[in-house]
mmCIF file of C-alpha atoms and ligand atoms in Angstrom:
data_model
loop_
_atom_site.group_PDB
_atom_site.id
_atom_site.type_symbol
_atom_site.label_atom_id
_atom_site.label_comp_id
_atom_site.label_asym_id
_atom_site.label_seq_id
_atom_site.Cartn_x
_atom_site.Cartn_y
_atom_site.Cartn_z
ATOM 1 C CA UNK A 1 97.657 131.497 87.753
ATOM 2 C CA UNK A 2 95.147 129.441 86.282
ATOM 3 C CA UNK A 3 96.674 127.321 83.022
ATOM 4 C CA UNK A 4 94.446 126.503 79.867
ATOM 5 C CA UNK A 5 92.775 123.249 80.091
ATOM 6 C CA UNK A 6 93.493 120.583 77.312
ATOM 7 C CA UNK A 7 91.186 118.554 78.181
ATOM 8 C CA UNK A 8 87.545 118.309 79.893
ATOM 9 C CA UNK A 9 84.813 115.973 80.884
ATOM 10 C CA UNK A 10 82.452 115.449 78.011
ATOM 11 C CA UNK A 11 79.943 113.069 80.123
ATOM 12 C CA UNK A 12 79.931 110.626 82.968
ATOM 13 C CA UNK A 13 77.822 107.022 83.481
ATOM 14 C CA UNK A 14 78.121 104.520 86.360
ATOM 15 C CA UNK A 15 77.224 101.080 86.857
ATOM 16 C CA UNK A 16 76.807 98.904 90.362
ATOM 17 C CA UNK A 17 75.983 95.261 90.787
ATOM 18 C CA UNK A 18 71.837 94.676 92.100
ATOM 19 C CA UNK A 19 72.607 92.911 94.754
ATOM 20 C CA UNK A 20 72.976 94.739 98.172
ATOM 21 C CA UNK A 21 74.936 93.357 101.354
ATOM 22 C CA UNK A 22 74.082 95.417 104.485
ATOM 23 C CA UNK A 23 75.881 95.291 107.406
ATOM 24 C CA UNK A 24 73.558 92.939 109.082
ATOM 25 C CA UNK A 25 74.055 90.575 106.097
ATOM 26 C CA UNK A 26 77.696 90.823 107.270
ATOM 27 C CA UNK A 27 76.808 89.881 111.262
ATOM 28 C CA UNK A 28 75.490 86.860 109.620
ATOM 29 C CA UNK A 29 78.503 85.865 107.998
ATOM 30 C CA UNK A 30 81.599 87.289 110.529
ATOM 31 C CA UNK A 31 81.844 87.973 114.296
ATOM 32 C CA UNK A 32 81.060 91.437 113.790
ATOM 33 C CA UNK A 33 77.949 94.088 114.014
ATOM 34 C CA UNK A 34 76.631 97.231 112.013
ATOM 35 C CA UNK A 35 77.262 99.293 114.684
ATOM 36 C CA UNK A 36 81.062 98.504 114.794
ATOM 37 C CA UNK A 37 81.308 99.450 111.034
ATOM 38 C CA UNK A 38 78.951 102.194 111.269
ATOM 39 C CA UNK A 39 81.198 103.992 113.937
ATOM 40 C CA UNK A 40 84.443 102.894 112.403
ATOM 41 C CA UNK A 41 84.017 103.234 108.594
ATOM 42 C CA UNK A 42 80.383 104.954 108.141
ATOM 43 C CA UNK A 43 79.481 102.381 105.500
ATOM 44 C CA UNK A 44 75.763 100.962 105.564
ATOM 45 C CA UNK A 45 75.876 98.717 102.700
ATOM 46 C CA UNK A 46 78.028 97.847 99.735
ATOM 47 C CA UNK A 47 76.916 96.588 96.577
ATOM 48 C CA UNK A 48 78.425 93.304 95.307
ATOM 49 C CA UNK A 49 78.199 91.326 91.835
ATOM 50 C CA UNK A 50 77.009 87.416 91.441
ATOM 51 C CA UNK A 51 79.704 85.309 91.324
ATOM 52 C CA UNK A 52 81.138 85.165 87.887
ATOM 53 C CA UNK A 53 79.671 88.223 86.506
ATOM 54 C CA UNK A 54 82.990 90.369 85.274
ATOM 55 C CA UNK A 55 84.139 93.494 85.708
ATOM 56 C CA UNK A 56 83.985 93.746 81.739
ATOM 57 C CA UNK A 57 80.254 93.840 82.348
ATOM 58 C CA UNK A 58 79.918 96.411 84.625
ATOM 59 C CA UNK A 59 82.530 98.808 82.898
ATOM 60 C CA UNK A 60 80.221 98.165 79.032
ATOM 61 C CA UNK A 61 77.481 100.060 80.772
ATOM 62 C CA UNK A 62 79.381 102.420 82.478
ATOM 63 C CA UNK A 63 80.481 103.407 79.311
ATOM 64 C CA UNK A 64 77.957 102.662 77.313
ATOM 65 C CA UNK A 65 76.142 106.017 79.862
ATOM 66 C CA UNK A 66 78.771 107.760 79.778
ATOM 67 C CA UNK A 67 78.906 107.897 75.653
ATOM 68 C CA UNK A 68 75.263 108.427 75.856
ATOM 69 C CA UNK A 69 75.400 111.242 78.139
ATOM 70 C CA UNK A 70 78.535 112.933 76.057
ATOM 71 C CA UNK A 71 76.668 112.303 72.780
ATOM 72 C CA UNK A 72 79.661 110.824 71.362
ATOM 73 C CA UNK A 73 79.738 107.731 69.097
ATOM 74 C CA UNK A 74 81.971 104.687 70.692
ATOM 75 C CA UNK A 75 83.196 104.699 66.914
ATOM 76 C CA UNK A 76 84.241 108.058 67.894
ATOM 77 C CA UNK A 77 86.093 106.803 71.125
ATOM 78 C CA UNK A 78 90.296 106.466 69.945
ATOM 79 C CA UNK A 79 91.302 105.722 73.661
ATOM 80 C CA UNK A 80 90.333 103.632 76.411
ATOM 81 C CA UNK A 81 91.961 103.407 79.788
ATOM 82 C CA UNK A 82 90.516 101.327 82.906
ATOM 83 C CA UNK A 83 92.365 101.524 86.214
ATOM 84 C CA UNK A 84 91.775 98.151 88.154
ATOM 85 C CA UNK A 85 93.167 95.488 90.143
ATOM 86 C CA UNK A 86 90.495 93.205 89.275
ATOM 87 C CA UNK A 87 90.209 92.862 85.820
ATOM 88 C CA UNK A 88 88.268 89.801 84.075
ATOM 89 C CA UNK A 89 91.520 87.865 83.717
ATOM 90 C CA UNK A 90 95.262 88.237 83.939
ATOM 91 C CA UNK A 91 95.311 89.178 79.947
ATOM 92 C CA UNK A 92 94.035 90.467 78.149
ATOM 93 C CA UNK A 93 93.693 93.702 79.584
ATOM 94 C CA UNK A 94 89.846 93.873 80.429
ATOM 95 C CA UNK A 95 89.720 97.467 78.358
ATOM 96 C CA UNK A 96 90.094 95.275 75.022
ATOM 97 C CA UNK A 97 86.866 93.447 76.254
ATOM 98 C CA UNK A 98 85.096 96.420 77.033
ATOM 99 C CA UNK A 99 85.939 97.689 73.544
ATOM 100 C CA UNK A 100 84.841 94.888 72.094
ATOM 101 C CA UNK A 101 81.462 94.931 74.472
ATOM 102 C CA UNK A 102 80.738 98.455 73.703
ATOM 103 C CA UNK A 103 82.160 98.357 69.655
ATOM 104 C CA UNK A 104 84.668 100.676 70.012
ATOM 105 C CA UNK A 105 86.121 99.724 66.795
ATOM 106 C CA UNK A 106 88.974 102.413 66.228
ATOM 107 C CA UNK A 107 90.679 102.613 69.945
ATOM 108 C CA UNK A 108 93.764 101.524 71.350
ATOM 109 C CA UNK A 109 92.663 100.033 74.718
ATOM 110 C CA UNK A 110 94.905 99.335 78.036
ATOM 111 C CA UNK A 111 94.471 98.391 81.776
ATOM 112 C CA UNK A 112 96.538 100.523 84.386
ATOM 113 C CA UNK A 113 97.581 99.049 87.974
ATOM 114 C CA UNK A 114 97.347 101.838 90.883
ATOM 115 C CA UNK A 115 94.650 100.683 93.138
ATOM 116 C CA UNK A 116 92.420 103.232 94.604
ATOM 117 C CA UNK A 117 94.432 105.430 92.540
ATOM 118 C CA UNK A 118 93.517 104.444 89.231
ATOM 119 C CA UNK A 119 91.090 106.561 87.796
ATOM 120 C CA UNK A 120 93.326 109.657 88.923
ATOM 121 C CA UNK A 121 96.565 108.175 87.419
ATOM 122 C CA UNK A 122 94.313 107.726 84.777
ATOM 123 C CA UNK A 123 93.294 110.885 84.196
ATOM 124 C CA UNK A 124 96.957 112.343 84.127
ATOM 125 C CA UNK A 125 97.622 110.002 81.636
ATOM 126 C CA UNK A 126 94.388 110.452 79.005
ATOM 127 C CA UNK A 127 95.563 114.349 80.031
ATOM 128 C CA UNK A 128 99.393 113.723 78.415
ATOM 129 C CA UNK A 129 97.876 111.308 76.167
ATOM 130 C CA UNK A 130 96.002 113.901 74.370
ATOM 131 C CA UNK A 131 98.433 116.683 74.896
ATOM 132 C CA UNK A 132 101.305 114.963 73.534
ATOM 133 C CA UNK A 133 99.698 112.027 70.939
ATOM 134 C CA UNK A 134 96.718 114.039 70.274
ATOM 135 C CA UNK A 135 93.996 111.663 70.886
ATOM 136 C CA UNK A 136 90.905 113.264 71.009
ATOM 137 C CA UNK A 137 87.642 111.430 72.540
ATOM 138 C CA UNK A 138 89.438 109.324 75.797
ATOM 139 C CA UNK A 139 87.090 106.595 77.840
ATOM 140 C CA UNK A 140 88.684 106.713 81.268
ATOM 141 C CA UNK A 141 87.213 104.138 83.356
ATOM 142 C CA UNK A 142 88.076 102.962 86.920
ATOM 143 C CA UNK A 143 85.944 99.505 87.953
ATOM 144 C CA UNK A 144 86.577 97.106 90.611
ATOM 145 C CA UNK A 145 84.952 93.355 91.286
ATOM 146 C CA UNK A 146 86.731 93.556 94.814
ATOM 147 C CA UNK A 147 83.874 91.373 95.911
ATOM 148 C CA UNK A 148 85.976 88.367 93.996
ATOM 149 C CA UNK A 149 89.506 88.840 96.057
ATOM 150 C CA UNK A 150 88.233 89.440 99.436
ATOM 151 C CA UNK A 151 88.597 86.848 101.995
ATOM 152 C CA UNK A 152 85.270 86.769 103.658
ATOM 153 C CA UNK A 153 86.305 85.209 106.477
ATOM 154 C CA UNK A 154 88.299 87.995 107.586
ATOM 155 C CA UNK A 155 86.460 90.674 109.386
ATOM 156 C CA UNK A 156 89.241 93.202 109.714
ATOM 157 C CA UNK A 157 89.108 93.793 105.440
ATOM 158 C CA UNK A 158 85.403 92.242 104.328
ATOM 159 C CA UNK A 159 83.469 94.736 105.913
ATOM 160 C CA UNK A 160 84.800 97.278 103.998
ATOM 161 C CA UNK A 161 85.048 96.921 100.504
ATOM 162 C CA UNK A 162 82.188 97.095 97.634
ATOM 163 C CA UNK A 163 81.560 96.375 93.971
ATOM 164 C CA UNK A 164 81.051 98.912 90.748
ATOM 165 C CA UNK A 165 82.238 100.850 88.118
ATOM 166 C CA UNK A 166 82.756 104.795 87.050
ATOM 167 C CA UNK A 167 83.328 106.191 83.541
ATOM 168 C CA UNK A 168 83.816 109.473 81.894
ATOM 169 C CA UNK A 169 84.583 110.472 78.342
ATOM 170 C CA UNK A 170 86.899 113.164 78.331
ATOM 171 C CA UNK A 171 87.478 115.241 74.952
ATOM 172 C CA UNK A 172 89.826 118.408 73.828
ATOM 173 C CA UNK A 173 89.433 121.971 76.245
ATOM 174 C CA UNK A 174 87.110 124.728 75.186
ATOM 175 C CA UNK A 175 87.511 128.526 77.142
ATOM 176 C CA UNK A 176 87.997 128.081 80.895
ATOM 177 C CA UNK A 177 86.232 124.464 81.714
ATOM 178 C CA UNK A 178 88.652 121.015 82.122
ATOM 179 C CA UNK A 179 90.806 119.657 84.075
ATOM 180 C CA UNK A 180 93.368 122.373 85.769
ATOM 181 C CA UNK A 181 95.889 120.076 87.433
ATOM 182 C CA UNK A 182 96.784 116.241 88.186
ATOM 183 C CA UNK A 183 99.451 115.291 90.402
ATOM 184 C CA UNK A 184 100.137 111.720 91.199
ATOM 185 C CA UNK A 185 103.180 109.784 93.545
ATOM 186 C CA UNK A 186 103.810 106.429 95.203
ATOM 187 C CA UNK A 187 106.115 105.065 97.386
ATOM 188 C CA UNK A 188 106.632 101.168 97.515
ATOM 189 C CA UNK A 189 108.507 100.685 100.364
ATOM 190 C CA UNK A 190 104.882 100.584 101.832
ATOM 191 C CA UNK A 191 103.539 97.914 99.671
ATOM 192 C CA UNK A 192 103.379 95.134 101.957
ATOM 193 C CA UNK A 193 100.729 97.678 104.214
ATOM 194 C CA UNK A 194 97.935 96.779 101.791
ATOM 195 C CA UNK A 195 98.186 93.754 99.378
ATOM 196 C CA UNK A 196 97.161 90.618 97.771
ATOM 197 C CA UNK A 197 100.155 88.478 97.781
ATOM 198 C CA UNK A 198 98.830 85.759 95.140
ATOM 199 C CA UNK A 199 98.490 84.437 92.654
ATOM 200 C CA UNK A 200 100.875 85.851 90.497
ATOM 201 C CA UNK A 201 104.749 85.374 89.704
ATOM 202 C CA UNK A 202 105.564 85.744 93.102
ATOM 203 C CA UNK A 203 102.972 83.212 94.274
ATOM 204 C CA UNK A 204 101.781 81.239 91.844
ATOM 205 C CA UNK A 205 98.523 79.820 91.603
ATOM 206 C CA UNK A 206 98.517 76.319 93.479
ATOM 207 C CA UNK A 207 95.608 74.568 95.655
ATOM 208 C CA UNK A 208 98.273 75.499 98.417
ATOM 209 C CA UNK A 209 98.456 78.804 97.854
ATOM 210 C CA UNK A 210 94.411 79.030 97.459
ATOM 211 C CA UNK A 211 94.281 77.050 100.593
ATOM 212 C CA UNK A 212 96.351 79.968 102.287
ATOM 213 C CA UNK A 213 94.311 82.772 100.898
ATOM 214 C CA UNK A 214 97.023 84.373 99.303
ATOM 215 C CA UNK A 215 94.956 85.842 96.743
ATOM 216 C CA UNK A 216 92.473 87.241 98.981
ATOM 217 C CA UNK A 217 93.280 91.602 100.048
ATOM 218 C CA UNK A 218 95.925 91.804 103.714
ATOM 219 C CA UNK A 219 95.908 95.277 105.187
ATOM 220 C CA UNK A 220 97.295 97.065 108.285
ATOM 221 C CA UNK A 221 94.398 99.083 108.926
ATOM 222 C CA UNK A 222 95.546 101.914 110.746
ATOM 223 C CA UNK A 223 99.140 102.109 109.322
ATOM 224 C CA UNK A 224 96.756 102.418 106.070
ATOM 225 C CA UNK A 225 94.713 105.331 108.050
ATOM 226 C CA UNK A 226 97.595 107.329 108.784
ATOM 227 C CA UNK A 227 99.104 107.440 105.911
ATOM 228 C CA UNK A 228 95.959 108.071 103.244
ATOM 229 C CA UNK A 229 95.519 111.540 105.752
ATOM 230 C CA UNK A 230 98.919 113.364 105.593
ATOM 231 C CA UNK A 231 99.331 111.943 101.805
ATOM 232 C CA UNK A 232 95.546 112.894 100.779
ATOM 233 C CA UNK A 233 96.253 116.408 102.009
ATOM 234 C CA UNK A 234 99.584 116.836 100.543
ATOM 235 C CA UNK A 235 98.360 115.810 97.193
ATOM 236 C CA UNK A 236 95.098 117.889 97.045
ATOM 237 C CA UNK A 237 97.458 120.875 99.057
ATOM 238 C CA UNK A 238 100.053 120.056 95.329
ATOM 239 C CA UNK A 239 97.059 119.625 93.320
ATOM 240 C CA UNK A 240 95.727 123.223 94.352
ATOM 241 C CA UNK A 241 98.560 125.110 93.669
ATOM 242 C CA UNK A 242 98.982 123.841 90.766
ATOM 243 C CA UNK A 243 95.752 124.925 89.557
ATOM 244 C CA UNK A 244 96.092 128.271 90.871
ATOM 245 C CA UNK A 245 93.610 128.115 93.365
ATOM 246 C CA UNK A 246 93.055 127.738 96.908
ATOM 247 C CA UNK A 247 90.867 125.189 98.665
ATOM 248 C CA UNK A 248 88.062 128.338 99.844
ATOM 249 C CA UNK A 249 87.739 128.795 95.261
ATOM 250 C CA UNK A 250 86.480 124.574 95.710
ATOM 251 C CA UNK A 251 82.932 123.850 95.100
ATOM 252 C CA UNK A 252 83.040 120.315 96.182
ATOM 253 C CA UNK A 253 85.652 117.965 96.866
ATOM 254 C CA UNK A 254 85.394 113.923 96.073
ATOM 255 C CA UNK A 255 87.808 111.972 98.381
ATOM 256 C CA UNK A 256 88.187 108.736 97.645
ATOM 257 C CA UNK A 257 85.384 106.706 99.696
ATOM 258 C CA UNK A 258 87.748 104.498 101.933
ATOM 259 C CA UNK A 259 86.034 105.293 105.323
ATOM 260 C CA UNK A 260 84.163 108.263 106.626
ATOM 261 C CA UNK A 261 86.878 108.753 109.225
ATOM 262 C CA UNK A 262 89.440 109.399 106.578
ATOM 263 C CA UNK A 263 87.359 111.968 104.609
ATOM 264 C CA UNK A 264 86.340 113.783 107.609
ATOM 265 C CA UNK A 265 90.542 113.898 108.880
ATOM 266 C CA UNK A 266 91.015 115.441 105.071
ATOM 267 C CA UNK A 267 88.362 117.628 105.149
ATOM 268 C CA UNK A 268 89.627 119.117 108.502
ATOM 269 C CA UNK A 269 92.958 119.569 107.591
ATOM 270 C CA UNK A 270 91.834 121.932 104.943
ATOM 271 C CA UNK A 271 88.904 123.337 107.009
ATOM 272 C CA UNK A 272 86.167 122.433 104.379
ATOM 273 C CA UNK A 273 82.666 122.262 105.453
ATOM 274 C CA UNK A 274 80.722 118.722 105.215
ATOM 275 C CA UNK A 275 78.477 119.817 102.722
ATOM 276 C CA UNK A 276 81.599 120.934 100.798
ATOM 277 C CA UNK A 277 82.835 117.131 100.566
ATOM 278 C CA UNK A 278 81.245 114.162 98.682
ATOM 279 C CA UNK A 279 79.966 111.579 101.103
ATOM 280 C CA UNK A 280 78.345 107.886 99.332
ATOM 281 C CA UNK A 281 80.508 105.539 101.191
ATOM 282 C CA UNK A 282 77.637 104.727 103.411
ATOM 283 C CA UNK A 283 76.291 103.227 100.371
ATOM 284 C CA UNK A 284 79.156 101.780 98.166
ATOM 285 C CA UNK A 285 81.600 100.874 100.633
ATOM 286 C CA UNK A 286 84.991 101.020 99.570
ATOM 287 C CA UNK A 287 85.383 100.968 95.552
ATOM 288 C CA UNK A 288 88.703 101.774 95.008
ATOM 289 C CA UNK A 289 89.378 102.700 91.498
ATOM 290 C CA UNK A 290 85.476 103.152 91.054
ATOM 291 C CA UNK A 291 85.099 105.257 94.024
ATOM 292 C CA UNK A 292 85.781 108.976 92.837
ATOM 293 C CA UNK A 293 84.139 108.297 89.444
ATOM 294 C CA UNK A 294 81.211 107.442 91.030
ATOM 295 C CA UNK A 295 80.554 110.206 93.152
ATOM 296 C CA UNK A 296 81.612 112.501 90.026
ATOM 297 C CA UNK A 297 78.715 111.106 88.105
ATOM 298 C CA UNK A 298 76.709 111.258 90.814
ATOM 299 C CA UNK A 299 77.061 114.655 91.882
ATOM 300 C CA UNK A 300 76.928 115.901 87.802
ATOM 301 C CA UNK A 301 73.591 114.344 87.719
ATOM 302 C CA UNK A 302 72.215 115.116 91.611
ATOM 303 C CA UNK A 303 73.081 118.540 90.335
ATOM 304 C CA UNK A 304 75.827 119.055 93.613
ATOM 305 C CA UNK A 305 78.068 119.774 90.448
ATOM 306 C CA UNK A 306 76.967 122.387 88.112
ATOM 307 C CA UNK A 307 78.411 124.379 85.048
ATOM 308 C CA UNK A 308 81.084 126.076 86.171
ATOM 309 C CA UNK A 309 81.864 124.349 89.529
ATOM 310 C CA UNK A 310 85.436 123.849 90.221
ATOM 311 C CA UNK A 311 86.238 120.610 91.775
ATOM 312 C CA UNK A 312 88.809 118.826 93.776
ATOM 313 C CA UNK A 313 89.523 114.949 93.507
ATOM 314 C CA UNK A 314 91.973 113.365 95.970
ATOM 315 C CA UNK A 315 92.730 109.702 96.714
ATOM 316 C CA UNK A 316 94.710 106.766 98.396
ATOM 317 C CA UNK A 317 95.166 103.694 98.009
ATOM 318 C CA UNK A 318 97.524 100.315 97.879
ATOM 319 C CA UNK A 319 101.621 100.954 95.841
ATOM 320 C CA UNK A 320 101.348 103.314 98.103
ATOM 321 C CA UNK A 321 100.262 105.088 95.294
ATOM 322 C CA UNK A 322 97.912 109.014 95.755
ATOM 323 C CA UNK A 323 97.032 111.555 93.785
ATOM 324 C CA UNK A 324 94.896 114.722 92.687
ATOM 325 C CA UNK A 325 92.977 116.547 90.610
ATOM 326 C CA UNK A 326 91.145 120.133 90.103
ATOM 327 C CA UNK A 327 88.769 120.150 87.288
ATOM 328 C CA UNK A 328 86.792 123.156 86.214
ATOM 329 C CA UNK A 329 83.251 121.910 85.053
HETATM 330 N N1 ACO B 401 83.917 94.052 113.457
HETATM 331 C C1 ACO B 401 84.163 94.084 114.774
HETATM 332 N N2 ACO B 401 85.388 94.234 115.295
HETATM 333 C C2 ACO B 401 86.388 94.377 114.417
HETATM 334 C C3 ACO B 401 86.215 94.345 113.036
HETATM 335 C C4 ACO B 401 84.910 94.164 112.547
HETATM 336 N N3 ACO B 401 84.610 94.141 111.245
HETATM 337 N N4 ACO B 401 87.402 94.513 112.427
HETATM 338 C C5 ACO B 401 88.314 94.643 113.406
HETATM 339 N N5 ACO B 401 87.709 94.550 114.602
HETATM 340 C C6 ACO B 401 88.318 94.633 115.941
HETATM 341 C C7 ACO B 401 89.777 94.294 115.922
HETATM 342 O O1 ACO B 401 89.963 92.904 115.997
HETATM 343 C C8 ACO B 401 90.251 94.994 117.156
HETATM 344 O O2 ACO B 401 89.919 94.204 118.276
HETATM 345 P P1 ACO B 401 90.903 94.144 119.560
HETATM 346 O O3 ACO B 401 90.978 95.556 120.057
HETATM 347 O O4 ACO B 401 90.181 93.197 120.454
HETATM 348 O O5 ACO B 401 92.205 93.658 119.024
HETATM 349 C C9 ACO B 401 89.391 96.257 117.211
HETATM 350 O O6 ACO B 401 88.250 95.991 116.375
HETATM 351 C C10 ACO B 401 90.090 97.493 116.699
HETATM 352 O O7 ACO B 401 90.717 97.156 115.475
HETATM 353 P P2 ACO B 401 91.520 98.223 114.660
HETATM 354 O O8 ACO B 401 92.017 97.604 113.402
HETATM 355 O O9 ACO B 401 92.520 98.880 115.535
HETATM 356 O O10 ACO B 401 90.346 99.247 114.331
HETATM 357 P P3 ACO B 401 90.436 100.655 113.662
HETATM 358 O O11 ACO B 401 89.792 101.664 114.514
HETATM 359 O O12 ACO B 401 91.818 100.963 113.139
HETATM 360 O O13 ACO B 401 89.483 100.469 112.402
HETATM 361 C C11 ACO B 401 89.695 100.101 110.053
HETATM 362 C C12 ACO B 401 89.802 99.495 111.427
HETATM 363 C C13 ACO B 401 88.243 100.484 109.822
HETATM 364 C C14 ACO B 401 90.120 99.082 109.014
HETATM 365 C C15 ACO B 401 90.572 101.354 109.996
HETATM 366 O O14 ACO B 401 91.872 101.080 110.431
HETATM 367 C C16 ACO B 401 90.650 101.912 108.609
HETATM 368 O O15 ACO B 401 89.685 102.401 108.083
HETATM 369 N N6 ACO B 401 91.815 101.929 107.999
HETATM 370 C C17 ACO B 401 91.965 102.406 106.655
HETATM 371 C C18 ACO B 401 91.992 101.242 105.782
HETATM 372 C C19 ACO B 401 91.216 101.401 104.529
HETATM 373 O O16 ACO B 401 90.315 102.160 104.376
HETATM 374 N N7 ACO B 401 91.620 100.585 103.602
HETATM 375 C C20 ACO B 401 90.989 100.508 102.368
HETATM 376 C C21 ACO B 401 91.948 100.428 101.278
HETATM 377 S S1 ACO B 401 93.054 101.776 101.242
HETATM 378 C C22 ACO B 401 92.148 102.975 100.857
HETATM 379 O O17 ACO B 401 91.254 102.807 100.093
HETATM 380 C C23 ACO B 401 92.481 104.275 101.512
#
């Protein structure tokens, strides 16, 4: 039973650093070769920013598109979430810059923590957010610089991981179209899996620390692997139900864009065909909050998502935190 949608996507806009590392940048720099992360991740190339250029920058003309290609004002804008872990600074939150950046005079602006999981987590909140407080034209961004905490010494995590930002301006639900379910979870017993360990309260910044690497990403990859599968597919499997509607009704599905292994274990669990399922990792790399809202501009404006479409979204990341979405477009 399909519920009424409060809320739908009004318009979309991205934003990616120039600058391109390829894998065989990355031979140059670590004892490791293209063909290693070809087979093991299917990434290519990842785009990364110039050092000291902020995420704030990025996430402006994310917006900035994605206001453009809503037609709405940023006067108009009353709420603006960004889901990161790499904000400009430690405060203020980096969505008061980008309010500032893009003059979006009249919202209330806040950064949310959940990793790879932050635009989703985001959208469940604009969703309640407007449901309950009645806001009415919501920026949800999710934006990463994870070019700035990666250690790239370390050829187990700096292969994988990109720069960029995704935005979308959601608004109030007309007829059929929005967003049909969100479910989100976490479990933190698993935290230490996939983490930056500095430099906050726990470990302060110090040259010691910084000497350490402590603020650079640790991850167990393949206790990470495992656990993004079985949790992806019980979220979109929640997600679905939810909405009313079973994976065959899906037009596409966007995975978050962690490796082309893991996308290709989801999209077998649920028996989906490839060119049912999102695929730009081999471009981006690994985005985390930026990842799905990426692809979901990209496939609105490549056309793989049309009027009417109905749409799964489905992610992992660090907490451990996952979550889903089906959106009617
Ligand atoms: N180049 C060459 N060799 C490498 C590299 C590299 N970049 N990295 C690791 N290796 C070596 C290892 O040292 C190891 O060598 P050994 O056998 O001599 O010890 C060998 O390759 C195998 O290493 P594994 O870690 O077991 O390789 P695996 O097949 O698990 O692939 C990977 C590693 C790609 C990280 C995989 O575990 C993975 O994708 N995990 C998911 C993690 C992820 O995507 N995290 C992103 C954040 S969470 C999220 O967004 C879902």
């Amino acid at each position: 039973m399909n519920k009424r949608p409060c809320m739908e996507v009004l318009g979309t806009g991205r934003a990616v650093p120039e600058k391109i590392l390829t894998n065989q940048d990355l031979e140059k720099m670590v004892d490791t070769s293209d063909e290693w992360i070809l087979a093991r991740t299917g990434i290519r190339q990842r785009h990364i920013a110039e050092p000291g250029v902020p995420l704030s920058f990025f996430a402006a003309r994310a917006a900035r598109e994605a206001l453009a290609d809503a037609g709405v004002a940023a006067e108009e804008i009353d709420l603006i979430i960004l889901g990161t872990v790499t904000g400009d600074s430690k405060f203020p939150a980096t969505a008061c810059v980008v309010q500032d950046l893009i003059g979006a005079s009249k919202a209330a602006a806040f950064d949310i923590s959940a990793a790879c999981s932050g635009f989703l987590y985001g959208l469940q909140l604009a969703e309640s957010m407007m449901a309950i407080q009645g806001y009415r034209r919501i920026l949800l961004i999710g934006g990463e610089i994870l070019s700035s905490m990666v250690n790239w010494q370390d050829r187990d995590t700096c292969v994988l991981f990109g720069d960029g930002v995704g935005a979308v301006v959601l608004g109030p639900g007309q007829g059929a179209c929005g967003i049909l379910s969100t479910t989100i979870h976490s479990d933190g017993a698993f935290r230490d899996l996939l983490y930056s360990p500095g430099c906050g309260s726990l470990n302060p910044p110090s040259h010691e620390n910084v000497d350490k690497m402590l603020h650079t990403i640790r991850m167990e990859g393949r206790e990470v692997f495992r656990h993004a599968v079985t949790s992806m597919a019980d979220a979109l499997n929640q997600a679905l139900d939810m909405a009313g509607v079973v994976v065959e009704d899906l037009d596409l599905l966007i995975p978050h864009q962690a490796n082309l292994r893991i996308i290709e274990a989801v999209g077998k669990r649920f028996r989906l065909s490839p060119d049912k399922i999102y695929v730009n990792v081999d471009r981006f790399g690994n985005t985390s909050a930026a990842s799905i809202p990426i692809a979901l501009d990209e496939a609105r404006k490549t056309g793989r998502i049309a009027s009417g479409s109905l749409v799964g979204m489905v992610t992992f990341g660090a907490g451990f935190t996952w979550a889903a979405a089906v959106v009617r477009f």
